[in-house]
Amino acid sequence: MPGTYLKRILDSYIKEYLEAMGAVLIEGPKWCGKTRTSEEIAGSILRLDSKKQIEIVKTSIGSGLNKFLEGDTPRLIDEWQEVPEIWDAVRFEVDHRSEKGQFILTGSSSPPKDSVVHSGAGRIARITMRPMSLFESGESTGHVSLSGLFDPKYVVDGYTEVKLDKIAFAITRGGWPRSINETYENATRIASQYVSAIVNSDLLRPEGVRKDPPLVRRIIESISRNISTPASRETVRRDVNGIDGNISDITLTKYLRAMEEIFLIENLPAWNPHIRSKTRLMKTPKWHFTDPSIAAAALKVSSDALLMDYNAFGLMFESLCVRDLRIYSQPLEGHVSYFNDNNGKEVDIIIELPGGKWGAVEVKLGDHHVDEGAKNLLRLRDKIDTEYMKQPSFLMVLTAGQFSYRRPDGVAVVSISCLRD
């Protein structure tokens, strides 16, 4: 197999689902490593990444696709959505064989509407894959475990050599596997080319809307300017329109939905806990891409520029933390959101586990804001109505600093470059 494989946190998670289900579907953005990871597990491969191969498979629609499903298991079917009929064929074959771990499907976009008859529920497990976390790219020591933090007795202790300049580099480079270990120039070109590929892709031509690459770029740039904020859709629409634009809310909604379907956008939903006060909770999601490098590339922001703009750096650093916490919480079946009320009181990230355990995270780029973050977390803890939900398993200020430790008030202070799953 080409190249040295960089291990992923999802490796064992995928294998566990193959032991429990007939097939798994690994979804996620292009270039995030779905195929390479699947190759490590697969017994045989059917690639649908060329027009010729797609046409060959399509000629068998109606007469039977089963011959393309034959091979050592688990059989990998790469970019299955190029021939959507594959889905129902796999579902049928899983039922027919009555065995676990038969197929791995990978996809970078959703198939056309009405092209899939059955949901695959109970037969095909869906797993989302994202670009690499700092732990996977070798830029986190892994001294602090997210799963460990859910144990109140867990000892928080760690140190990293990674400083702000390397964090800025990690943001602009992104977690794309092919950019790891590249020079700064090559790595940032990869992120820039990713944005260009999305802008010019037919995948971002929603049904009933003409293809408009300049419009797509303006939408991506607007989201980039609003990264890690709960800016309204109307704010984005006005920003995209500028002086002469006239994009409607309906058209914008179609493009945003298309961007979600190719895993470009992954917004952070608002959390709705039981709290003692009658304060109204905000429901607007925060804007995020699947990787912070998309925002940096769209705005042509270099790592040096981030170091000179603390506000922009802080927002993109928060997006980096959201990406990594989504990756680290996935094996725990965790759900990631944020808290905000109409009094402007916000906690950046909430991680909930099945069974009711949860933790709260404040993201602070510099150590000098740790006290502020801890105060905010303790304020949220005191708002929770414990008649209806549990106390938090942990409160954590996540920083770009070098030290990880637990404060006397119980709040964990953790460097993102010490964290792991």
Coordinates of C-alpha atoms in Angstrom, one line a residue:
M1 CA 0.0 0.0 0.0
P2 CA 1.3 3.5 -0.9
G3 CA 2.9 5.6 1.9
T4 CA 3.2 5.1 5.6
Y5 CA -0.2 4.9 7.2
L6 CA -0.9 7.5 9.9
K7 CA -3.1 5.8 12.5
R8 CA -6.5 7.2 13.2
I9 CA -8.6 7.3 16.3
L10 CA -11.4 5.7 14.3
D11 CA -9.4 2.6 13.4
S12 CA -10.6 0.5 16.3
Y13 CA -14.1 2.2 16.3
I14 CA -14.7 1.1 12.7
K15 CA -13.5 -2.5 13.5
E16 CA -15.9 -2.7 16.4
Y17 CA -18.8 -1.7 14.2
L18 CA -17.8 -4.3 11.6
E19 CA -18.0 -6.9 14.3
A20 CA -21.5 -5.8 15.1
M21 CA -23.0 -4.9 11.7
G22 CA -23.1 -6.3 8.2
A23 CA -21.6 -3.1 6.8
V24 CA -20.3 0.3 7.7
L25 CA -20.6 3.6 5.8
I26 CA -17.7 6.0 6.4
E27 CA -18.7 9.5 5.4
G28 CA -16.7 12.7 5.5
P29 CA -15.1 15.4 3.4
K30 CA -12.8 14.7 0.5
W31 CA -9.1 14.2 1.4
C32 CA -9.8 13.4 5.0
G33 CA -8.4 9.9 4.7
K34 CA -11.5 7.7 4.4
T35 CA -10.2 5.5 1.6
R36 CA -6.7 5.1 3.1
T37 CA -8.1 4.1 6.5
S38 CA -10.5 1.7 4.8
E39 CA -7.7 0.1 2.8
E40 CA -6.0 -0.9 6.0
I41 CA -9.0 -2.9 7.0
A42 CA -10.5 -4.1 3.7
G43 CA -10.0 -7.6 2.2
S44 CA -10.8 -6.4 -1.4
I45 CA -11.6 -3.1 -3.1
L46 CA -14.0 -1.8 -5.7
R47 CA -13.1 1.7 -6.7
L48 CA -15.7 4.1 -8.2
D49 CA -13.2 7.0 -8.6
S50 CA -13.0 7.0 -12.4
K51 CA -15.5 7.6 -15.1
K52 CA -14.6 4.4 -16.9
Q53 CA -15.1 2.2 -13.8
I54 CA -18.4 4.0 -12.9
E55 CA -19.7 3.4 -16.5
I56 CA -18.8 -0.3 -16.3
V57 CA -20.7 -0.8 -13.0
K58 CA -23.7 1.2 -14.2
T59 CA -24.1 -1.1 -17.2
S60 CA -25.1 -3.8 -14.7
I61 CA -27.9 -1.9 -13.1
G62 CA -31.1 -3.8 -13.7
S63 CA -29.3 -7.1 -14.6
G64 CA -27.6 -7.3 -11.2
L65 CA -24.7 -5.6 -9.3
N66 CA -23.9 -8.7 -7.2
K67 CA -20.8 -9.6 -9.2
F68 CA -19.2 -6.3 -8.1
L69 CA -19.8 -7.2 -4.5
E70 CA -17.8 -10.4 -4.7
G71 CA -14.4 -10.5 -3.1
D72 CA -12.6 -11.0 0.2
T73 CA -14.4 -9.3 3.1
P74 CA -14.8 -6.7 4.3
R75 CA -15.1 -5.5 0.7
L76 CA -14.4 -1.8 0.3
I77 CA -16.6 0.1 -2.2
D78 CA -15.0 3.5 -2.5
E79 CA -17.2 6.5 -3.4
W80 CA -20.3 4.4 -3.6
Q81 CA -22.6 7.4 -4.2
E82 CA -21.3 7.5 -7.8
V83 CA -23.6 4.5 -8.4
P84 CA -26.3 5.0 -5.8
E85 CA -27.9 1.7 -6.7
I86 CA -25.0 0.0 -4.9
W87 CA -26.6 0.9 -1.5
D88 CA -29.6 -1.3 -2.0
A89 CA -27.5 -4.0 -3.5
V90 CA -25.3 -4.0 -0.4
R91 CA -28.3 -4.0 1.9
F92 CA -29.8 -7.0 0.1
E93 CA -26.5 -8.9 0.1
V94 CA -26.0 -8.2 3.9
D95 CA -29.4 -9.8 4.5
H96 CA -28.7 -12.7 2.2
R97 CA -25.3 -13.6 3.7
S98 CA -26.4 -13.0 7.4
E99 CA -22.8 -12.3 8.4
K100 CA -21.1 -9.4 10.1
G101 CA -18.4 -7.2 8.6
Q102 CA -19.1 -7.8 4.9
F103 CA -18.7 -4.3 3.4
I104 CA -17.1 -0.9 3.9
L105 CA -18.7 1.9 1.9
T106 CA -17.0 5.3 1.7
G107 CA -18.5 8.6 0.4
S108 CA -17.7 12.3 0.2
S109 CA -21.2 13.4 -0.6
S110 CA -24.8 12.4 -0.3
P111 CA -26.4 10.5 -3.2
P112 CA -29.1 12.1 -5.4
K113 CA -32.5 12.3 -3.9
D114 CA -34.8 9.3 -4.3
S115 CA -31.9 7.1 -5.5
V116 CA -31.7 5.0 -2.3
V117 CA -34.8 3.0 -1.5
H118 CA -34.0 1.6 1.9
S119 CA -32.3 3.4 4.8
G120 CA -30.0 0.5 5.7
A121 CA -31.1 0.8 9.4
G122 CA -29.9 -2.2 11.4
R123 CA -27.6 -3.4 8.6
I124 CA -25.3 -0.5 7.7
A125 CA -23.7 1.7 10.4
R126 CA -22.9 5.3 9.6
I127 CA -19.6 6.7 10.8
T128 CA -18.4 10.3 10.2
M129 CA -14.7 10.8 9.5
R130 CA -13.0 14.2 9.8
P131 CA -9.5 15.5 9.1
M132 CA -6.8 14.6 11.6
S133 CA -6.7 15.9 15.1
L134 CA -3.5 17.2 16.7
F135 CA -3.0 13.9 18.5
E136 CA -3.3 12.0 15.2
S137 CA -0.9 14.4 13.4
G138 CA 1.7 14.0 16.2
E139 CA 1.3 17.5 17.6
S140 CA -0.3 16.5 20.9
T141 CA 1.5 14.5 23.6
G142 CA -1.7 12.8 24.6
H143 CA -0.9 13.3 28.3
V144 CA -4.6 14.1 29.0
S145 CA -7.4 11.8 27.9
L146 CA -10.9 13.2 27.2
S147 CA -12.4 9.9 28.3
G148 CA -10.4 10.1 31.5
L149 CA -11.8 13.5 32.3
F150 CA -15.2 12.0 32.7
D151 CA -13.9 10.3 35.9
P152 CA -13.8 13.0 38.7
K153 CA -10.7 11.4 40.2
Y154 CA -8.7 11.6 37.0
V155 CA -5.3 13.2 37.5
V156 CA -4.7 16.1 35.1
D157 CA -1.0 16.6 34.4
G158 CA 0.9 17.3 31.2
Y159 CA 3.4 19.5 29.3
T160 CA 4.0 20.2 25.7
E161 CA 6.8 21.9 23.7
V162 CA 4.2 23.2 21.2
K163 CA 3.9 27.0 21.3
L164 CA 1.6 29.5 19.6
D165 CA 3.5 29.6 16.3
K166 CA 3.0 25.9 15.8
I167 CA -0.7 26.2 16.7
A168 CA -1.1 28.9 14.1
F169 CA 0.6 26.7 11.6
A170 CA -1.6 23.7 12.5
I171 CA -4.7 25.9 11.9
T172 CA -3.6 27.1 8.5
R173 CA -2.3 23.7 7.4
G174 CA -5.3 21.8 8.6
G175 CA -5.7 18.1 9.4
W176 CA -5.6 16.9 5.9
P177 CA -3.4 13.7 5.9
R178 CA -1.5 14.6 2.8
S179 CA -0.4 17.9 4.3
I180 CA 1.1 16.3 7.5
N181 CA 4.9 16.5 7.4
E182 CA 4.8 18.9 4.4
T183 CA 6.6 22.3 4.4
Y184 CA 4.4 25.3 5.3
E185 CA 4.2 26.4 1.7
N186 CA 3.1 23.0 0.4
A187 CA 0.7 22.4 3.3
T188 CA -1.1 25.7 2.8
R189 CA -1.4 25.1 -0.9
I190 CA -3.2 21.9 -0.2
A191 CA -5.8 23.7 2.0
S192 CA -6.1 26.4 -0.7
Q193 CA -6.6 23.8 -3.4
Y194 CA -9.3 22.2 -1.3
V195 CA -11.3 25.4 -1.2
S196 CA -10.8 25.9 -5.0
A197 CA -11.9 22.4 -5.7
I198 CA -15.1 23.0 -3.7
V199 CA -15.8 26.3 -5.3
N200 CA -15.6 24.9 -8.8
S201 CA -17.3 21.6 -8.0
D202 CA -20.6 20.6 -9.6
L203 CA -21.5 19.2 -6.2
L204 CA -22.2 22.7 -5.1
R205 CA -24.8 23.3 -7.7
P206 CA -28.0 22.8 -5.8
E207 CA -31.1 21.5 -7.6
G208 CA -32.8 24.4 -9.4
V209 CA -29.9 26.8 -9.0
R210 CA -27.3 27.7 -11.7
K211 CA -23.7 27.0 -11.1
D212 CA -22.0 30.1 -9.7
P213 CA -18.4 29.7 -8.5
P214 CA -18.0 33.3 -7.4
L215 CA -21.1 33.1 -5.3
V216 CA -19.9 29.9 -3.7
R217 CA -16.6 31.5 -2.8
R218 CA -18.4 34.6 -1.3
I219 CA -20.5 32.3 0.9
I220 CA -17.4 30.4 2.1
E221 CA -15.6 33.7 2.8
S222 CA -18.6 35.0 4.7
I223 CA -18.7 31.9 6.9
S224 CA -15.0 32.2 7.4
R225 CA -15.4 35.8 8.7
N226 CA -18.1 34.5 11.1
I227 CA -16.3 31.3 12.2
S228 CA -17.0 30.2 15.8
T229 CA -19.9 32.7 16.1
P230 CA -23.7 32.3 16.2
A231 CA -24.1 34.9 13.4
S232 CA -27.6 34.7 11.8
R233 CA -28.2 33.4 8.4
E234 CA -29.4 36.8 7.5
T235 CA -26.1 38.3 8.5
V236 CA -24.3 35.9 6.2
R237 CA -26.8 36.7 3.4
R238 CA -26.2 40.4 3.7
D239 CA -22.4 39.9 3.8
V240 CA -22.6 37.7 0.7
N241 CA -24.7 40.2 -1.2
G242 CA -22.5 43.2 -0.5
I243 CA -23.5 46.3 -2.5
D244 CA -24.8 44.8 -5.7
G245 CA -25.7 41.2 -4.8
N246 CA -29.3 39.9 -4.7
I247 CA -29.0 36.3 -3.4
S248 CA -32.3 35.3 -1.7
D249 CA -32.6 33.4 1.5
I250 CA -34.0 30.4 -0.4
T251 CA -31.0 30.3 -2.7
L252 CA -28.6 30.7 0.2
T253 CA -30.3 27.9 2.1
K254 CA -29.9 25.6 -0.9
Y255 CA -26.2 26.3 -1.1
L256 CA -25.7 25.9 2.6
R257 CA -27.5 22.6 2.5
A258 CA -25.3 21.5 -0.4
M259 CA -22.2 22.4 1.6
E260 CA -23.4 20.3 4.5
E261 CA -24.0 17.3 2.2
I262 CA -20.4 17.3 1.1
F263 CA -19.3 17.7 4.7
L264 CA -17.8 21.2 4.2
I265 CA -19.8 22.8 6.9
E266 CA -20.3 21.2 10.3
N267 CA -22.0 23.8 12.5
L268 CA -22.1 23.6 16.2
P269 CA -25.7 23.3 17.6
A270 CA -26.9 25.0 20.7
W271 CA -27.3 23.0 23.9
N272 CA -30.7 22.9 25.7
P273 CA -30.1 21.9 29.4
H274 CA -32.4 22.1 32.4
I275 CA -31.4 25.3 34.3
R276 CA -32.8 26.8 37.5
S277 CA -33.5 30.3 36.1
K278 CA -36.1 31.1 33.5
T279 CA -33.5 32.7 31.2
R280 CA -34.2 32.1 27.6
L281 CA -31.7 30.0 25.8
M282 CA -30.4 30.8 22.3
K283 CA -30.9 28.3 19.6
T284 CA -28.7 29.7 16.7
P285 CA -25.8 27.3 15.8
K286 CA -22.2 28.5 15.6
W287 CA -20.6 28.5 12.2
H288 CA -17.8 25.9 11.7
F289 CA -16.2 24.1 8.8
T290 CA -15.1 20.5 9.1
D291 CA -11.5 21.9 9.4
P292 CA -10.3 25.4 10.4
S293 CA -7.8 25.5 7.5
I294 CA -10.8 26.1 5.2
A295 CA -11.5 29.4 6.8
A296 CA -7.8 30.4 6.8
A297 CA -7.5 29.5 3.1
A298 CA -10.7 31.2 2.0
L299 CA -9.5 34.5 3.7
K300 CA -5.9 33.9 2.6
V301 CA -4.8 34.2 6.2
S302 CA -1.2 33.0 7.0
S303 CA 0.1 31.7 10.3
D304 CA 2.1 34.9 10.7
A305 CA -1.0 37.0 10.1
L306 CA -2.9 35.0 12.8
L307 CA -0.1 35.7 15.3
M308 CA -0.6 39.4 14.7
D309 CA -4.5 39.3 15.0
Y310 CA -5.4 37.9 18.4
N311 CA -9.1 38.1 17.7
A312 CA -9.0 36.1 14.4
F313 CA -6.5 33.7 16.0
G314 CA -8.9 33.1 18.9
L315 CA -11.9 32.3 16.7
M316 CA -9.9 29.9 14.5
F317 CA -8.3 28.3 17.5
E318 CA -11.8 27.7 18.9
S319 CA -12.7 26.0 15.6
L320 CA -9.6 23.8 15.8
C321 CA -10.7 22.8 19.3
V322 CA -14.2 22.0 18.2
R323 CA -12.8 19.7 15.4
D324 CA -10.5 17.9 17.8
L325 CA -13.1 17.4 20.5
R326 CA -15.5 16.0 17.9
I327 CA -12.9 13.5 17.0
Y328 CA -11.9 12.6 20.6
S329 CA -15.5 12.2 21.7
Q330 CA -16.6 10.1 18.8
P331 CA -15.5 6.7 20.3
L332 CA -17.5 7.7 23.4
E333 CA -20.6 8.3 21.2
G334 CA -20.3 11.9 22.4
H335 CA -22.4 14.8 21.2
V336 CA -20.8 18.3 20.9
S337 CA -22.7 21.5 21.2
Y338 CA -22.4 25.0 23.0
F339 CA -24.3 26.9 25.6
N340 CA -25.7 30.5 25.2
D341 CA -28.5 32.4 26.8
N342 CA -30.1 35.8 26.0
N343 CA -28.0 37.5 28.7
G344 CA -24.9 36.9 26.7
K345 CA -23.6 34.1 29.0
E346 CA -21.9 31.5 26.9
V347 CA -19.8 28.4 27.3
D348 CA -17.9 27.5 24.2
I349 CA -18.3 23.7 24.1
I350 CA -20.5 21.1 25.8
I351 CA -19.8 17.3 25.4
E352 CA -22.6 14.9 26.3
L353 CA -22.3 11.2 26.5
P354 CA -25.1 8.6 26.5
G355 CA -26.4 8.0 30.0
G356 CA -26.4 11.7 30.9
K357 CA -22.7 12.4 31.7
W358 CA -21.5 15.8 30.3
G359 CA -18.6 18.1 30.5
A360 CA -18.2 21.8 29.7
V361 CA -15.3 23.5 28.0
E362 CA -14.2 27.1 27.7
V363 CA -11.6 27.8 24.9
K364 CA -9.0 30.4 25.8
L365 CA -6.0 31.0 23.5
G366 CA -3.8 32.6 26.2
D367 CA -3.1 31.5 29.8
H368 CA -4.0 35.0 31.1
H369 CA -7.7 34.3 30.3
V370 CA -7.9 31.0 32.3
D371 CA -9.4 32.7 35.4
E372 CA -12.2 34.2 33.2
G373 CA -12.9 30.8 31.6
A374 CA -13.0 29.0 34.9
K375 CA -15.4 31.6 36.4
N376 CA -17.7 31.1 33.4
L377 CA -17.7 27.4 33.8
L378 CA -18.5 27.5 37.5
R379 CA -21.3 29.9 36.8
L380 CA -22.8 27.4 34.4
R381 CA -22.4 24.6 36.8
D382 CA -24.4 26.5 39.4
K383 CA -27.2 27.2 36.9
I384 CA -27.9 23.5 36.3
D385 CA -31.1 22.1 37.8
T386 CA -29.8 18.8 39.3
E387 CA -33.3 17.5 39.8
Y388 CA -33.4 16.9 36.1
M389 CA -29.8 16.3 35.1
K390 CA -26.4 15.4 36.5
Q391 CA -23.7 17.7 37.6
P392 CA -20.9 18.1 35.0
S393 CA -18.3 15.3 35.1
F394 CA -15.7 17.9 34.4
L395 CA -15.1 21.6 33.7
M396 CA -12.2 22.4 31.4
V397 CA -10.4 25.5 30.1
L398 CA -8.8 24.4 26.9
T399 CA -5.8 26.5 26.0
A400 CA -2.9 26.9 23.5
G401 CA -0.5 27.0 26.5
Q402 CA 2.1 24.4 27.4
F403 CA 0.9 23.2 30.9
S404 CA -2.0 21.0 31.9
Y405 CA -3.2 20.8 35.5
R406 CA -6.2 20.9 37.8
R407 CA -7.0 24.1 39.7
P408 CA -7.9 24.1 43.4
D409 CA -11.6 24.9 42.4
G410 CA -11.6 21.6 40.4
V411 CA -11.5 23.2 36.9
A412 CA -9.0 21.4 34.6
V413 CA -6.7 23.5 32.5
V414 CA -5.6 21.6 29.5
S415 CA -3.4 22.4 26.6
I416 CA -4.9 21.3 23.2
S417 CA -1.4 19.9 22.5
C418 CA -1.7 17.6 25.5
L419 CA -5.2 16.3 24.7
R420 CA -6.3 13.0 23.2
D421 CA -9.3 10.7 23.0

